[in-house]
């Protein structure tokens, strides 16, 4: 695997140990296919970063750390890579550290390594737990801006939050459900990837509040800890559907939508209304196939722009003038108003 990079740089980019990277590069046995793929992806990312290194202007390196399903992290990658050139002459080099499931301790360790190595800013989608809050505090104390992306860390020292108003998104979903059933009894399967994420918790709070106040005939059955992955979410959905014959709608907060739909179909059950979040490639295809009815979408490119501005402001000493965060708008997307993304 020819490359001009140091093993430690590849390891840092891939989020692996130098020993593991060395095994992959020298094609030694005992390495999983997924691990080898992570090393190849890290080398490609370093090559892209190097190809832009001759551009004129101020250079800023930022680290984007996310625990999320691959379909979402790829959408985030595309948004940041698309928006970075719009800040010329400043050149942003984005180093991506993505995993579908990460323990909070491992995320905190990664953030500490980023801090010690050096960075101009950190973009973070992570659980709102003490280990993460502590790592964010250490970054901010070191003068490194931390921007929470799509799920906030409001009790941390983070510089800003970039994302939607998650409680309003949940309230919007409740309105769509309530008006669809117009006072009739209904039972909604609510899927959450993990209760550790504040953004998902805020969506659920908003959803429950509006149903309780305005549509009391509608009942909720919640499943959680599927981590947005199809296999795990599918098992949870099938179990819930088998237990409760009244479930006839779904509000997917945490993803795994193909698996949820498959669970309905295997049992011969009708899903009268399916509301999802984020216009990733999976959801876009399902929307066009009329298998889901609405997607609650916010513009990740707008979040990326907000993130870059917050990092630049912090680096220039204007971080305290940001006034918190600017929330991106939540749009209700149907097959007839899909935006260009």
mmCIF file of C-alpha atoms in Angstrom:
data_model
loop_
_atom_site.group_PDB
_atom_site.id
_atom_site.type_symbol
_atom_site.label_atom_id
_atom_site.label_comp_id
_atom_site.label_asym_id
_atom_site.label_seq_id
_atom_site.Cartn_x
_atom_site.Cartn_y
_atom_site.Cartn_z
ATOM 1 C CA UNK A 1 0.000 0.000 0.000
ATOM 2 C CA UNK A 2 2.276 2.796 -1.288
ATOM 3 C CA UNK A 3 2.001 6.174 0.457
ATOM 4 C CA UNK A 4 4.254 9.057 1.539
ATOM 5 C CA UNK A 5 2.841 9.429 5.083
ATOM 6 C CA UNK A 6 4.138 8.576 8.534
ATOM 7 C CA UNK A 7 2.500 5.582 10.195
ATOM 8 C CA UNK A 8 1.557 7.730 13.196
ATOM 9 C CA UNK A 9 -0.248 10.211 10.914
ATOM 10 C CA UNK A 10 -2.232 7.434 9.232
ATOM 11 C CA UNK A 11 -3.027 5.920 12.620
ATOM 12 C CA UNK A 12 -4.268 9.257 13.937
ATOM 13 C CA UNK A 13 -6.412 9.846 10.859
ATOM 14 C CA UNK A 14 -7.877 6.330 11.034
ATOM 15 C CA UNK A 15 -8.329 6.257 14.806
ATOM 16 C CA UNK A 16 -6.232 3.092 15.100
ATOM 17 C CA UNK A 17 -3.001 2.125 16.835
ATOM 18 C CA UNK A 18 0.293 2.442 14.982
ATOM 19 C CA UNK A 19 0.802 -1.320 15.400
ATOM 20 C CA UNK A 20 -2.489 -2.053 13.656
ATOM 21 C CA UNK A 21 -1.695 0.332 10.817
ATOM 22 C CA UNK A 22 1.740 -1.224 10.429
ATOM 23 C CA UNK A 23 0.138 -4.693 10.122
ATOM 24 C CA UNK A 24 -2.220 -3.424 7.422
ATOM 25 C CA UNK A 25 0.497 -1.626 5.445
ATOM 26 C CA UNK A 26 2.731 -4.684 5.487
ATOM 27 C CA UNK A 27 -0.173 -7.027 4.691
ATOM 28 C CA UNK A 28 0.366 -9.167 7.767
ATOM 29 C CA UNK A 29 -2.362 -11.647 8.767
ATOM 30 C CA UNK A 30 -4.875 -11.136 11.555
ATOM 31 C CA UNK A 31 -6.394 -7.860 10.338
ATOM 32 C CA UNK A 32 -10.112 -7.530 9.742
ATOM 33 C CA UNK A 33 -11.335 -6.340 6.351
ATOM 34 C CA UNK A 34 -13.059 -3.332 7.947
ATOM 35 C CA UNK A 35 -9.822 -2.304 9.641
ATOM 36 C CA UNK A 36 -7.892 -2.449 6.374
ATOM 37 C CA UNK A 37 -10.638 -0.358 4.752
ATOM 38 C CA UNK A 38 -10.252 2.282 7.505
ATOM 39 C CA UNK A 39 -6.523 2.510 6.804
ATOM 40 C CA UNK A 40 -7.084 2.904 3.050
ATOM 41 C CA UNK A 41 -9.714 5.588 3.713
ATOM 42 C CA UNK A 42 -7.298 7.426 6.027
ATOM 43 C CA UNK A 43 -4.601 7.443 3.346
ATOM 44 C CA UNK A 44 -7.077 8.812 0.781
ATOM 45 C CA UNK A 45 -8.082 11.526 3.245
ATOM 46 C CA UNK A 46 -4.442 12.482 3.853
ATOM 47 C CA UNK A 47 -3.862 12.609 0.096
ATOM 48 C CA UNK A 48 -6.802 14.998 -0.309
ATOM 49 C CA UNK A 49 -5.456 17.163 2.488
ATOM 50 C CA UNK A 50 -1.994 17.204 0.927
ATOM 51 C CA UNK A 51 -3.354 18.104 -2.510
ATOM 52 C CA UNK A 52 -4.810 21.299 -1.079
ATOM 53 C CA UNK A 53 -1.778 22.212 0.976
ATOM 54 C CA UNK A 54 -0.307 24.493 -1.692
ATOM 55 C CA UNK A 55 -3.353 26.743 -1.753
ATOM 56 C CA UNK A 56 -2.708 30.324 -0.705
ATOM 57 C CA UNK A 57 -4.047 31.870 2.452
ATOM 58 C CA UNK A 58 -4.409 30.953 6.090
ATOM 59 C CA UNK A 59 -4.525 27.207 6.793
ATOM 60 C CA UNK A 60 -6.727 25.753 9.517
ATOM 61 C CA UNK A 61 -6.908 22.077 10.463
ATOM 62 C CA UNK A 62 -10.043 20.892 12.228
ATOM 63 C CA UNK A 63 -10.994 17.493 13.606
ATOM 64 C CA UNK A 64 -14.538 16.168 13.167
ATOM 65 C CA UNK A 65 -15.356 13.465 15.709
ATOM 66 C CA UNK A 66 -18.667 11.665 15.386
ATOM 67 C CA UNK A 67 -20.460 8.605 16.691
ATOM 68 C CA UNK A 68 -23.155 7.995 14.092
ATOM 69 C CA UNK A 69 -24.233 5.525 11.384
ATOM 70 C CA UNK A 70 -22.154 5.620 8.217
ATOM 71 C CA UNK A 71 -25.023 6.927 6.088
ATOM 72 C CA UNK A 72 -25.117 10.069 8.275
ATOM 73 C CA UNK A 73 -21.379 10.559 8.668
ATOM 74 C CA UNK A 74 -20.982 10.425 4.887
ATOM 75 C CA UNK A 75 -23.589 13.185 4.543
ATOM 76 C CA UNK A 76 -21.639 15.253 7.080
ATOM 77 C CA UNK A 77 -18.366 14.598 5.267
ATOM 78 C CA UNK A 78 -19.891 15.787 1.995
ATOM 79 C CA UNK A 79 -21.317 18.931 3.622
ATOM 80 C CA UNK A 80 -17.995 19.959 5.185
ATOM 81 C CA UNK A 81 -15.939 19.198 2.079
ATOM 82 C CA UNK A 82 -18.392 21.173 -0.057
ATOM 83 C CA UNK A 83 -18.410 24.228 2.191
ATOM 84 C CA UNK A 84 -14.711 24.374 3.078
ATOM 85 C CA UNK A 85 -13.636 25.994 -0.246
ATOM 86 C CA UNK A 86 -16.160 28.817 0.212
ATOM 87 C CA UNK A 87 -13.996 30.257 3.013
ATOM 88 C CA UNK A 88 -11.029 31.073 0.789
ATOM 89 C CA UNK A 89 -8.431 32.440 1.270
ATOM 90 C CA UNK A 90 -8.664 30.468 4.544
ATOM 91 C CA UNK A 91 -8.039 26.799 3.813
ATOM 92 C CA UNK A 92 -9.794 24.309 6.089
ATOM 93 C CA UNK A 93 -8.316 20.823 6.242
ATOM 94 C CA UNK A 94 -10.855 18.453 7.759
ATOM 95 C CA UNK A 95 -9.663 15.340 9.567
ATOM 96 C CA UNK A 96 -12.549 12.917 10.042
ATOM 97 C CA UNK A 97 -12.810 10.501 12.961
ATOM 98 C CA UNK A 98 -16.025 8.515 12.474
ATOM 99 C CA UNK A 99 -17.378 5.368 14.125
ATOM 100 C CA UNK A 100 -20.863 3.887 14.298
ATOM 101 C CA UNK A 101 -20.466 3.006 17.973
ATOM 102 C CA UNK A 102 -17.878 4.443 20.372
ATOM 103 C CA UNK A 103 -17.634 4.182 24.131
ATOM 104 C CA UNK A 104 -17.604 7.598 25.857
ATOM 105 C CA UNK A 105 -14.211 6.752 27.367
ATOM 106 C CA UNK A 106 -12.774 6.110 23.903
ATOM 107 C CA UNK A 107 -14.198 9.368 22.547
ATOM 108 C CA UNK A 108 -12.691 11.275 25.478
ATOM 109 C CA UNK A 109 -9.313 9.650 24.833
ATOM 110 C CA UNK A 110 -9.507 10.555 21.145
ATOM 111 C CA UNK A 111 -10.325 14.178 22.022
ATOM 112 C CA UNK A 112 -7.343 14.282 24.363
ATOM 113 C CA UNK A 113 -5.061 12.943 21.604
ATOM 114 C CA UNK A 114 -6.401 15.593 19.222
ATOM 115 C CA UNK A 115 -5.720 18.284 21.834
ATOM 116 C CA UNK A 116 -2.181 17.106 22.485
ATOM 117 C CA UNK A 117 -1.361 16.774 18.796
ATOM 118 C CA UNK A 118 -2.815 20.205 18.012
ATOM 119 C CA UNK A 119 -5.821 21.436 16.077
ATOM 120 C CA UNK A 120 -7.590 24.689 15.237
ATOM 121 C CA UNK A 121 -10.999 23.359 16.219
ATOM 122 C CA UNK A 122 -13.050 20.284 17.025
ATOM 123 C CA UNK A 123 -16.485 19.442 15.664
ATOM 124 C CA UNK A 124 -18.198 16.921 17.898
ATOM 125 C CA UNK A 125 -21.253 14.683 17.775
ATOM 126 C CA UNK A 126 -21.099 12.697 20.978
ATOM 127 C CA UNK A 127 -23.169 11.699 24.016
ATOM 128 C CA UNK A 128 -23.831 14.260 26.720
ATOM 129 C CA UNK A 129 -22.014 12.393 29.497
ATOM 130 C CA UNK A 130 -19.401 13.477 32.081
ATOM 131 C CA UNK A 131 -16.399 11.941 30.252
ATOM 132 C CA UNK A 132 -17.190 13.950 27.106
ATOM 133 C CA UNK A 133 -17.951 17.147 29.030
ATOM 134 C CA UNK A 134 -14.573 16.844 30.771
ATOM 135 C CA UNK A 135 -12.702 16.343 27.481
ATOM 136 C CA UNK A 136 -14.471 19.372 25.988
ATOM 137 C CA UNK A 137 -13.417 21.461 28.981
ATOM 138 C CA UNK A 138 -9.785 20.466 28.461
ATOM 139 C CA UNK A 139 -9.966 21.434 24.780
ATOM 140 C CA UNK A 140 -11.504 24.807 25.535
ATOM 141 C CA UNK A 141 -8.960 25.468 28.312
ATOM 142 C CA UNK A 142 -6.270 24.843 25.708
ATOM 143 C CA UNK A 143 -7.810 27.556 23.509
ATOM 144 C CA UNK A 144 -9.344 25.100 21.034
ATOM 145 C CA UNK A 145 -12.883 25.822 19.845
ATOM 146 C CA UNK A 146 -15.367 22.967 20.194
ATOM 147 C CA UNK A 147 -18.562 23.065 18.143
ATOM 148 C CA UNK A 148 -21.255 20.539 19.044
ATOM 149 C CA UNK A 149 -22.870 19.284 15.839
ATOM 150 C CA UNK A 150 -26.575 18.265 15.542
ATOM 151 C CA UNK A 151 -26.764 17.144 19.178
ATOM 152 C CA UNK A 152 -25.852 19.739 21.769
ATOM 153 C CA UNK A 153 -23.689 19.617 24.887
ATOM 154 C CA UNK A 154 -25.282 22.622 26.635
ATOM 155 C CA UNK A 155 -23.736 21.963 30.046
ATOM 156 C CA UNK A 156 -20.220 21.811 28.636
ATOM 157 C CA UNK A 157 -17.754 24.595 27.859
ATOM 158 C CA UNK A 158 -18.279 24.181 24.085
ATOM 159 C CA UNK A 159 -17.909 27.294 21.934
ATOM 160 C CA UNK A 160 -21.129 26.854 19.964
ATOM 161 C CA UNK A 161 -23.810 24.464 18.769
ATOM 162 C CA UNK A 162 -24.511 23.989 15.056
ATOM 163 C CA UNK A 163 -27.695 22.172 14.167
ATOM 164 C CA UNK A 164 -31.459 22.256 14.253
ATOM 165 C CA UNK A 165 -33.804 23.066 17.115
ATOM 166 C CA UNK A 166 -34.371 19.435 18.022
ATOM 167 C CA UNK A 167 -37.309 20.063 20.320
ATOM 168 C CA UNK A 168 -39.099 21.988 17.549
ATOM 169 C CA UNK A 169 -38.377 19.108 15.177
ATOM 170 C CA UNK A 170 -40.083 16.678 17.551
ATOM 171 C CA UNK A 171 -43.034 19.021 17.924
ATOM 172 C CA UNK A 172 -43.338 19.223 14.142
ATOM 173 C CA UNK A 173 -43.393 15.438 13.912
ATOM 174 C CA UNK A 174 -46.146 15.298 16.541
ATOM 175 C CA UNK A 175 -48.205 17.825 14.588
ATOM 176 C CA UNK A 176 -47.898 15.762 11.405
ATOM 177 C CA UNK A 177 -48.939 12.604 13.243
ATOM 178 C CA UNK A 178 -51.797 14.296 15.083
ATOM 179 C CA UNK A 179 -53.279 15.895 11.977
ATOM 180 C CA UNK A 180 -52.915 12.671 9.982
ATOM 181 C CA UNK A 181 -55.062 10.687 12.421
ATOM 182 C CA UNK A 182 -57.445 13.596 13.170
ATOM 183 C CA UNK A 183 -58.557 12.528 16.622
ATOM 184 C CA UNK A 184 -58.541 8.796 15.908
ATOM 185 C CA UNK A 185 -56.693 6.392 18.144
ATOM 186 C CA UNK A 186 -53.205 5.511 16.909
ATOM 187 C CA UNK A 187 -50.021 4.001 18.277
ATOM 188 C CA UNK A 188 -46.670 5.342 17.097
ATOM 189 C CA UNK A 189 -43.429 3.397 17.229
ATOM 190 C CA UNK A 190 -40.744 5.917 18.249
ATOM 191 C CA UNK A 191 -37.173 4.792 17.508
ATOM 192 C CA UNK A 192 -34.183 6.312 19.296
ATOM 193 C CA UNK A 193 -30.616 5.334 18.463
ATOM 194 C CA UNK A 194 -29.403 5.902 22.031
ATOM 195 C CA UNK A 195 -30.739 7.698 25.081
ATOM 196 C CA UNK A 196 -27.239 9.168 25.602
ATOM 197 C CA UNK A 197 -27.699 11.774 22.848
ATOM 198 C CA UNK A 198 -29.311 15.005 24.021
ATOM 199 C CA UNK A 199 -30.518 15.912 20.528
ATOM 200 C CA UNK A 200 -32.603 12.749 20.284
ATOM 201 C CA UNK A 201 -33.896 13.245 23.801
ATOM 202 C CA UNK A 202 -34.992 16.778 22.872
ATOM 203 C CA UNK A 203 -36.873 15.477 19.814
ATOM 204 C CA UNK A 204 -38.698 12.930 21.935
ATOM 205 C CA UNK A 205 -39.584 15.496 24.596
ATOM 206 C CA UNK A 206 -41.077 17.812 21.971
ATOM 207 C CA UNK A 207 -42.952 14.930 20.333
ATOM 208 C CA UNK A 208 -44.475 13.696 23.590
ATOM 209 C CA UNK A 209 -45.426 17.178 24.758
ATOM 210 C CA UNK A 210 -47.436 18.089 21.671
ATOM 211 C CA UNK A 211 -49.196 14.715 21.566
ATOM 212 C CA UNK A 212 -50.072 14.930 25.249
ATOM 213 C CA UNK A 213 -51.438 18.453 24.975
ATOM 214 C CA UNK A 214 -53.212 18.309 21.616
ATOM 215 C CA UNK A 215 -53.618 14.683 20.497
ATOM 216 C CA UNK A 216 -54.192 12.589 23.650
ATOM 217 C CA UNK A 217 -55.738 9.671 21.708
ATOM 218 C CA UNK A 218 -52.334 8.869 20.212
ATOM 219 C CA UNK A 219 -50.129 6.456 22.137
ATOM 220 C CA UNK A 220 -46.340 5.949 21.965
ATOM 221 C CA UNK A 221 -44.226 2.786 22.064
ATOM 222 C CA UNK A 222 -40.507 3.567 22.299
ATOM 223 C CA UNK A 223 -37.496 1.487 21.309
ATOM 224 C CA UNK A 224 -33.947 2.544 22.026
ATOM 225 C CA UNK A 225 -30.271 1.518 21.855
ATOM 226 C CA UNK A 226 -30.328 0.301 18.250
ATOM 227 C CA UNK A 227 -27.619 2.914 17.507
ATOM 228 C CA UNK A 228 -29.218 3.712 14.141
ATOM 229 C CA UNK A 229 -27.943 0.409 12.740
ATOM 230 C CA UNK A 230 -30.283 -1.732 10.688
ATOM 231 C CA UNK A 231 -29.602 -5.069 12.356
ATOM 232 C CA UNK A 232 -30.027 -3.909 15.945
ATOM 233 C CA UNK A 233 -32.918 -1.551 15.205
ATOM 234 C CA UNK A 234 -34.716 -4.217 13.176
ATOM 235 C CA UNK A 235 -34.652 -6.668 16.080
ATOM 236 C CA UNK A 236 -36.045 -4.052 18.471
ATOM 237 C CA UNK A 237 -38.757 -2.994 16.016
ATOM 238 C CA UNK A 238 -39.850 -6.584 15.326
ATOM 239 C CA UNK A 239 -40.094 -7.282 19.044
ATOM 240 C CA UNK A 240 -42.197 -4.165 19.652
ATOM 241 C CA UNK A 241 -44.541 -4.918 16.744
ATOM 242 C CA UNK A 242 -45.013 -8.515 17.860
ATOM 243 C CA UNK A 243 -45.850 -7.330 21.377
ATOM 244 C CA UNK A 244 -48.236 -4.516 20.438
ATOM 245 C CA UNK A 245 -50.740 -5.183 17.636
ATOM 246 C CA UNK A 246 -51.951 -1.559 17.692
ATOM 247 C CA UNK A 247 -48.752 0.031 16.337
ATOM 248 C CA UNK A 248 -49.679 1.601 12.986
ATOM 249 C CA UNK A 249 -47.225 4.486 12.555
ATOM 250 C CA UNK A 250 -43.546 5.246 13.100
ATOM 251 C CA UNK A 251 -41.491 8.282 14.056
ATOM 252 C CA UNK A 252 -37.839 7.468 13.466
ATOM 253 C CA UNK A 253 -35.663 9.733 15.571
ATOM 254 C CA UNK A 254 -32.594 7.533 15.423
ATOM 255 C CA UNK A 255 -32.520 5.875 11.993
ATOM 256 C CA UNK A 256 -32.466 2.263 10.863
ATOM 257 C CA UNK A 257 -35.509 2.994 8.733
ATOM 258 C CA UNK A 258 -35.152 0.189 6.218
ATOM 259 C CA UNK A 259 -35.085 -2.301 9.065
ATOM 260 C CA UNK A 260 -38.156 -0.780 10.720
ATOM 261 C CA UNK A 261 -40.093 -0.931 7.449
ATOM 262 C CA UNK A 262 -38.962 -4.518 6.926
ATOM 263 C CA UNK A 263 -40.277 -5.430 10.378
ATOM 264 C CA UNK A 264 -43.723 -4.057 9.473
ATOM 265 C CA UNK A 265 -43.663 -5.926 6.162
ATOM 266 C CA UNK A 266 -42.599 -9.281 7.610
ATOM 267 C CA UNK A 267 -45.575 -9.220 9.945
ATOM 268 C CA UNK A 268 -47.952 -8.064 7.225
ATOM 269 C CA UNK A 269 -48.633 -4.862 9.140
ATOM 270 C CA UNK A 270 -49.521 -1.498 7.614
ATOM 271 C CA UNK A 271 -47.541 1.593 8.553
ATOM 272 C CA UNK A 272 -50.010 4.390 7.887
ATOM 273 C CA UNK A 273 -47.487 7.154 8.514
ATOM 274 C CA UNK A 274 -43.686 7.078 8.666
ATOM 275 C CA UNK A 275 -41.712 10.200 9.601
ATOM 276 C CA UNK A 276 -37.913 10.183 9.459
ATOM 277 C CA UNK A 277 -35.025 12.580 10.104
ATOM 278 C CA UNK A 278 -32.221 13.662 7.737
ATOM 279 C CA UNK A 279 -32.158 13.572 3.966
ATOM 280 C CA UNK A 280 -29.381 11.011 3.565
ATOM 281 C CA UNK A 281 -29.268 8.673 0.568
ATOM 282 C CA UNK A 282 -31.286 5.928 2.296
ATOM 283 C CA UNK A 283 -34.081 8.267 3.315
ATOM 284 C CA UNK A 284 -34.097 9.992 -0.060
ATOM 285 C CA UNK A 285 -34.632 6.656 -1.807
ATOM 286 C CA UNK A 286 -37.347 5.590 0.643
ATOM 287 C CA UNK A 287 -39.118 8.926 0.245
ATOM 288 C CA UNK A 288 -39.135 8.674 -3.545
ATOM 289 C CA UNK A 289 -40.448 5.123 -3.283
ATOM 290 C CA UNK A 290 -43.293 6.418 -1.042
ATOM 291 C CA UNK A 291 -42.219 4.021 1.696
ATOM 292 C CA UNK A 292 -41.746 6.904 4.118
ATOM 293 C CA UNK A 293 -44.054 9.910 4.022
ATOM 294 C CA UNK A 294 -42.113 12.870 5.448
ATOM 295 C CA UNK A 295 -38.470 13.636 6.184
ATOM 296 C CA UNK A 296 -37.639 16.326 8.731
ATOM 297 C CA UNK A 297 -34.550 17.847 7.192
ATOM 298 C CA UNK A 298 -32.089 20.537 8.151
ATOM 299 C CA UNK A 299 -29.266 21.746 5.955
ATOM 300 C CA UNK A 300 -25.950 20.218 7.010
ATOM 301 C CA UNK A 301 -24.124 22.641 4.754
ATOM 302 C CA UNK A 302 -25.576 25.494 6.811
ATOM 303 C CA UNK A 303 -24.309 23.721 9.932
ATOM 304 C CA UNK A 304 -20.868 23.414 8.334
ATOM 305 C CA UNK A 305 -20.782 27.149 7.547
ATOM 306 C CA UNK A 306 -21.812 27.966 11.111
ATOM 307 C CA UNK A 307 -19.060 25.674 12.382
ATOM 308 C CA UNK A 308 -16.325 27.254 10.259
ATOM 309 C CA UNK A 309 -17.411 30.749 11.318
ATOM 310 C CA UNK A 310 -17.405 29.784 15.006
ATOM 311 C CA UNK A 311 -13.893 28.336 14.762
ATOM 312 C CA UNK A 312 -12.563 31.383 12.908
ATOM 313 C CA UNK A 313 -14.190 33.719 15.426
ATOM 314 C CA UNK A 314 -12.628 31.834 18.322
ATOM 315 C CA UNK A 315 -9.209 31.868 16.684
ATOM 316 C CA UNK A 316 -9.488 35.630 16.137
ATOM 317 C CA UNK A 317 -10.477 36.236 19.755
ATOM 318 C CA UNK A 318 -14.097 37.027 18.923
ATOM 319 C CA UNK A 319 -15.473 33.738 20.238
ATOM 320 C CA UNK A 320 -17.305 35.354 23.111
ATOM 321 C CA UNK A 321 -19.231 37.542 20.649
ATOM 322 C CA UNK A 322 -20.953 34.599 18.971
ATOM 323 C CA UNK A 323 -23.926 34.850 21.292
ATOM 324 C CA UNK A 324 -24.414 31.082 21.603
ATOM 325 C CA UNK A 325 -25.640 29.281 18.520
ATOM 326 C CA UNK A 326 -27.631 29.808 15.352
ATOM 327 C CA UNK A 327 -30.173 27.057 14.770
ATOM 328 C CA UNK A 328 -30.729 25.768 11.263
ATOM 329 C CA UNK A 329 -34.319 25.595 10.045
ATOM 330 C CA UNK A 330 -36.277 22.335 10.086
ATOM 331 C CA UNK A 331 -37.969 21.609 6.757
ATOM 332 C CA UNK A 332 -40.754 19.104 6.096
ATOM 333 C CA UNK A 333 -39.706 17.273 2.935
ATOM 334 C CA UNK A 334 -42.108 15.323 0.715
ATOM 335 C CA UNK A 335 -41.399 13.630 -2.648
ATOM 336 C CA UNK A 336 -42.394 16.941 -4.279
ATOM 337 C CA UNK A 337 -40.041 19.427 -2.615
ATOM 338 C CA UNK A 338 -36.727 17.581 -2.291
ATOM 339 C CA UNK A 339 -33.948 20.207 -2.076
ATOM 340 C CA UNK A 340 -30.682 20.013 -4.016
ATOM 341 C CA UNK A 341 -28.057 18.871 -1.516
#
